[in-house]
Amino acid sequence: KQEVTQIPAALSVPEGENLVLNCSFTDSAIYNLQWFRQDPGKGLTSLLLIQSSQREQTSGRLNASLDKSSGRSTLYIAASQPGDSATYLCAVNRMNSGYSTLTFGKGTMLLVSP
Amino acid sequence: DVKVTQSSRYLVKRTGEKVFLECVQDMDHENMFWYRQDPGLGLRLIYFSYDVKMKEKGDIPEGYSVSREKKERFSLILESASTNQTSMYLCASSFRGRYTEAFFGQGTRLTVV
């Protein structure tokens, strides 16, 4: 059974710092990995999608990497801002009864202080 | 932009009531999903659907059923709501295939009293 772990569970940094969020998964047989952002009481916003054949994806100040063989992904946030405060979730797209579905980590809660 | 819309942001229902949570997507996605999110447990898949009138059980289907009569709409049904079904419910959709991106709705916070 696929398990997804995110470390740290919570992170507090001052504005302007570069930071790294970690995601690990137990079964490397994935199709892709997706990073999401969730604001309190809201739904999930897709940030980046990395296919299993890719090593990294970039969007603005965000960079996500994938090492499928070791079961790891990182989300790098450059020059953090208070508006980046949210919970960040990673999810792996895996086979489930012949179909592909997402399995989620429990998230990293990020607080960026002014 | 992809739009996944859940019919209610907040719902309060009584124990034993039949509850319908509705989800509509406007991107002609074949796949639709229902998750619930609880503190300490994360997001867990309840049911999913890959086509009209088709459904598959996820990891925690007990106490729930679903309906997909039209491609754009996926309903989650709590036949007899219980307090342990108090949760945040999230709907998602994606195109068919293994390598597609999932998009989520804004969530429904359901409280069963």
CSV table of C-alpha atoms in Angstrom, one decimal:
chain,number,residue,atom,x,y,z
A,1,LYS,CA,0.0,0.0,0.0
A,2,GLN,CA,1.3,3.4,-1.0
A,3,GLU,CA,2.1,5.7,1.9
A,4,VAL,CA,3.1,9.4,1.6
A,5,THR,CA,4.9,11.3,4.3
A,6,GLN,CA,5.6,15.0,4.5
A,7,ILE,CA,8.3,16.5,6.7
A,8,PRO,CA,8.2,18.8,8.5
A,9,ALA,CA,4.5,18.8,9.7
A,10,ALA,CA,4.8,22.6,10.4
A,11,LEU,CA,7.4,25.3,9.6
A,12,SER,CA,7.7,28.9,10.6
A,13,VAL,CA,10.1,31.2,8.8
A,14,PRO,CA,10.7,34.9,8.5
A,15,GLU,CA,9.8,36.6,5.3
A,16,GLY,CA,12.5,36.4,2.5
A,17,GLU,CA,13.9,33.0,3.4
A,18,ASN,CA,14.2,30.2,0.9
A,19,LEU,CA,12.7,27.0,2.1
A,20,VAL,CA,12.3,23.3,1.2
A,21,LEU,CA,9.3,21.1,1.9
A,22,ASN,CA,9.8,17.3,1.7
A,23,CYS,CA,7.6,14.5,0.5
A,24,SER,CA,8.4,10.8,0.5
A,25,PHE,CA,6.5,7.8,-0.8
A,26,THR,CA,6.9,4.1,-0.3
A,27,ASP,CA,6.1,2.7,-3.8
A,28,SER,CA,8.0,4.2,-6.7
A,29,ALA,CA,5.5,2.9,-9.2
A,30,ILE,CA,3.8,6.2,-9.7
A,31,TYR,CA,2.5,8.0,-12.8
A,32,ASN,CA,3.1,11.5,-11.5
A,33,LEU,CA,3.3,13.7,-8.3
A,34,GLN,CA,1.3,16.8,-7.7
A,35,TRP,CA,1.9,19.6,-5.2
A,36,PHE,CA,-1.1,21.5,-3.8
A,37,ARG,CA,-1.7,24.5,-1.6
A,38,GLN,CA,-4.6,24.7,0.8
A,39,ASP,CA,-5.7,27.8,2.7
A,40,PRO,CA,-7.6,27.4,6.0
A,41,GLY,CA,-11.1,26.1,5.4
A,42,LYS,CA,-10.7,26.1,1.6
A,43,GLY,CA,-10.2,23.6,-1.2
A,44,LEU,CA,-6.9,22.6,-2.8
A,45,THR,CA,-5.1,24.6,-5.5
A,46,SER,CA,-2.8,22.8,-7.8
A,47,LEU,CA,0.7,24.3,-7.8
A,48,LEU,CA,2.9,21.9,-9.8
A,49,LEU,CA,2.5,18.5,-11.6
A,50,ILE,CA,5.6,16.4,-12.2
A,51,GLN,CA,5.3,13.4,-14.5
A,52,SER,CA,7.2,10.2,-13.5
A,53,SER,CA,9.6,10.7,-16.4
A,54,GLN,CA,10.5,14.3,-15.3
A,55,ARG,CA,13.1,15.5,-12.7
A,56,GLU,CA,11.6,18.9,-11.9
A,57,GLN,CA,9.0,21.5,-12.7
A,58,THR,CA,9.1,25.3,-12.1
A,59,SER,CA,6.4,27.9,-11.7
A,60,GLY,CA,7.5,31.4,-10.6
A,61,ARG,CA,9.2,31.2,-7.2
A,62,LEU,CA,8.3,27.5,-6.9
A,63,ASN,CA,10.4,24.6,-8.0
A,64,ALA,CA,9.5,20.9,-7.4
A,65,SER,CA,11.9,18.0,-8.0
A,66,LEU,CA,11.2,14.3,-8.2
A,67,ASP,CA,13.5,11.4,-7.6
A,68,LYS,CA,11.2,8.4,-8.3
A,69,SER,CA,13.8,5.7,-7.6
A,70,SER,CA,14.4,7.0,-4.0
A,71,GLY,CA,10.7,7.9,-3.5
A,72,ARG,CA,11.3,11.6,-2.8
A,73,SER,CA,10.1,15.0,-3.9
A,74,THR,CA,10.9,18.4,-2.7
A,75,LEU,CA,9.1,21.7,-3.1
A,76,TYR,CA,11.5,24.7,-3.0
A,77,ILE,CA,10.0,28.1,-2.3
A,78,ALA,CA,12.3,31.0,-3.1
A,79,ALA,CA,12.1,34.4,-1.2
A,80,SER,CA,9.1,33.4,0.9
A,81,GLN,CA,6.3,36.0,1.5
A,82,PRO,CA,3.6,36.2,4.1
A,83,GLY,CA,1.1,35.3,1.4
A,84,ASP,CA,2.8,31.9,1.0
A,85,SER,CA,1.4,31.0,4.4
A,86,ALA,CA,-0.8,27.9,3.9
A,87,THR,CA,-0.7,24.1,4.1
A,88,TYR,CA,1.2,22.4,1.3
A,89,LEU,CA,0.2,18.9,0.3
A,90,CYS,CA,1.9,16.4,-2.0
A,91,ALA,CA,0.0,13.6,-3.7
A,92,VAL,CA,1.2,10.7,-5.8
A,93,ASN,CA,-0.9,9.3,-8.7
A,94,ARG,CA,-0.9,5.6,-8.4
A,95,MET,CA,-2.7,2.5,-9.6
A,96,ASN,CA,-5.9,1.7,-7.5
A,97,SER,CA,-8.0,-1.4,-8.6
A,98,GLY,CA,-6.9,-0.8,-12.2
A,99,TYR,CA,-7.5,3.0,-12.1
A,100,SER,CA,-5.2,5.9,-11.2
A,101,THR,CA,-6.0,7.8,-8.1
A,102,LEU,CA,-4.2,10.2,-5.8
A,103,THR,CA,-2.7,9.3,-2.4
A,104,PHE,CA,-2.0,12.3,-0.2
A,105,GLY,CA,0.5,13.2,2.5
A,106,LYS,CA,-0.8,14.9,5.6
A,107,GLY,CA,0.8,18.2,4.6
A,108,THR,CA,3.2,20.8,5.8
A,109,MET,CA,1.7,23.9,7.5
A,110,LEU,CA,3.8,26.9,6.6
A,111,LEU,CA,3.8,30.2,8.4
A,112,VAL,CA,5.8,33.1,6.9
A,113,SER,CA,6.1,36.1,9.3
A,114,PRO,CA,6.6,39.6,8.0
B,1,ASP,CA,-9.7,28.0,-16.0
B,2,VAL,CA,-11.0,24.7,-14.7
B,3,LYS,CA,-13.9,25.1,-12.4
B,4,VAL,CA,-15.0,22.5,-9.9
B,5,THR,CA,-18.0,23.7,-7.9
B,6,GLN,CA,-19.4,22.2,-4.8
B,7,SER,CA,-23.0,23.1,-4.0
B,8,SER,CA,-22.5,24.2,-0.4
B,9,ARG,CA,-19.6,25.6,1.6
B,10,TYR,CA,-21.1,24.7,5.0
B,11,LEU,CA,-23.9,22.2,5.9
B,12,VAL,CA,-25.3,21.2,9.3
B,13,LYS,CA,-27.4,18.1,9.3
B,14,ARG,CA,-29.0,15.9,12.0
B,15,THR,CA,-28.1,12.3,12.8
B,16,GLY,CA,-30.1,9.9,10.6
B,17,GLU,CA,-30.8,12.4,7.8
B,18,LYS,CA,-30.1,11.6,4.2
B,19,VAL,CA,-27.5,14.1,2.9
B,20,PHE,CA,-26.6,15.0,-0.7
B,21,LEU,CA,-23.3,16.7,-1.6
B,22,GLU,CA,-23.2,17.9,-5.1
B,23,CYS,CA,-20.2,18.6,-7.3
B,24,VAL,CA,-20.1,20.0,-10.9
B,25,GLN,CA,-17.2,20.5,-13.2
B,26,ASP,CA,-17.1,22.5,-16.4
B,27,MET,CA,-14.1,21.1,-18.2
B,28,ASP,CA,-15.6,17.9,-19.7
B,29,HIS,CA,-13.4,15.8,-17.4
B,30,GLU,CA,-14.1,12.0,-17.4
B,31,ASN,CA,-12.8,11.4,-13.9
B,32,MET,CA,-14.4,12.6,-10.7
B,33,PHE,CA,-13.5,11.9,-7.1
B,34,TRP,CA,-14.8,12.4,-3.6
B,35,TYR,CA,-12.4,12.8,-0.6
B,36,ARG,CA,-12.9,13.6,3.0
B,37,GLN,CA,-10.3,15.5,5.0
B,38,ASP,CA,-9.9,15.1,8.8
B,39,PRO,CA,-7.2,16.5,11.2
B,40,GLY,CA,-4.4,14.0,11.6
B,41,LEU,CA,-5.7,11.7,8.9
B,42,GLY,CA,-5.3,13.8,5.8
B,43,LEU,CA,-7.3,13.3,2.7
B,44,ARG,CA,-8.9,9.9,2.1
B,45,LEU,CA,-10.6,8.7,-1.0
B,46,ILE,CA,-14.2,7.7,-0.6
B,47,TYR,CA,-15.5,7.0,-4.2
B,48,PHE,CA,-14.5,7.8,-7.7
B,49,SER,CA,-16.0,7.6,-11.1
B,50,TYR,CA,-14.4,7.2,-14.6
B,51,ASP,CA,-17.6,7.6,-16.7
B,52,VAL,CA,-21.3,8.3,-16.5
B,53,LYS,CA,-23.1,5.8,-14.3
B,54,MET,CA,-19.8,4.2,-13.3
B,55,LYS,CA,-18.4,4.1,-9.8
B,56,GLU,CA,-15.6,2.6,-7.9
B,57,LYS,CA,-15.0,2.3,-4.2
B,58,GLY,CA,-12.1,4.2,-2.7
B,59,ASP,CA,-10.3,3.5,0.6
B,60,ILE,CA,-13.2,4.4,2.9
B,61,PRO,CA,-16.6,3.9,1.1
B,62,GLU,CA,-18.5,2.6,4.2
B,63,GLY,CA,-21.5,4.7,4.9
B,64,TYR,CA,-21.5,6.5,1.6
B,65,SER,CA,-22.9,6.0,-1.9
B,66,VAL,CA,-22.5,8.1,-5.1
B,67,SER,CA,-24.4,8.9,-8.2
B,68,ARG,CA,-23.1,10.0,-11.6
B,69,GLU,CA,-26.0,10.5,-14.0
B,70,LYS,CA,-24.4,13.2,-16.1
B,71,LYS,CA,-20.7,13.6,-17.0
B,72,GLU,CA,-20.4,17.0,-15.3
B,73,ARG,CA,-22.0,16.1,-12.0
B,74,PHE,CA,-21.0,13.7,-9.2
B,75,SER,CA,-23.0,13.4,-6.1
B,76,LEU,CA,-22.0,12.0,-2.7
B,77,ILE,CA,-24.8,10.5,-0.6
B,78,LEU,CA,-24.9,9.9,3.1
B,79,GLU,CA,-27.8,7.5,3.4
B,80,SER,CA,-28.1,8.0,7.2
B,81,ALA,CA,-25.7,10.7,8.5
B,82,SER,CA,-23.8,9.9,11.6
B,83,THR,CA,-21.6,12.2,13.8
B,84,ASN,CA,-18.4,10.4,12.7
B,85,GLN,CA,-19.2,11.7,9.2
B,86,THR,CA,-18.6,15.3,10.3
B,87,SER,CA,-15.7,16.3,8.1
B,88,MET,CA,-14.5,18.5,5.2
B,89,TYR,CA,-15.5,16.9,1.9
B,90,LEU,CA,-13.6,17.7,-1.3
B,91,CYS,CA,-14.5,16.9,-4.8
B,92,ALA,CA,-12.0,16.7,-7.6
B,93,SER,CA,-11.9,16.0,-11.4
B,94,SER,CA,-9.4,15.2,-14.1
B,95,PHE,CA,-9.2,14.0,-17.7
B,96,ARG,CA,-9.0,10.3,-18.3
B,97,GLY,CA,-5.5,8.8,-18.3
B,98,ARG,CA,-2.8,8.1,-15.9
B,99,TYR,CA,-0.8,11.3,-16.4
B,100,THR,CA,-3.4,14.0,-15.9
B,101,GLU,CA,-3.7,16.8,-13.4
B,102,ALA,CA,-6.5,16.8,-10.7
B,103,PHE,CA,-8.5,20.0,-9.9
B,104,PHE,CA,-10.4,20.4,-6.6
B,105,GLY,CA,-13.5,22.2,-5.5
B,106,GLN,CA,-13.7,24.7,-2.6
B,107,GLY,CA,-14.8,22.0,-0.1
B,108,THR,CA,-18.0,21.4,1.9
B,109,ARG,CA,-17.7,21.5,5.7
B,110,LEU,CA,-20.3,19.1,6.9
B,111,THR,CA,-21.3,19.0,10.6
B,112,VAL,CA,-23.6,16.2,11.8
B,113,VAL,CA,-25.3,16.9,15.1
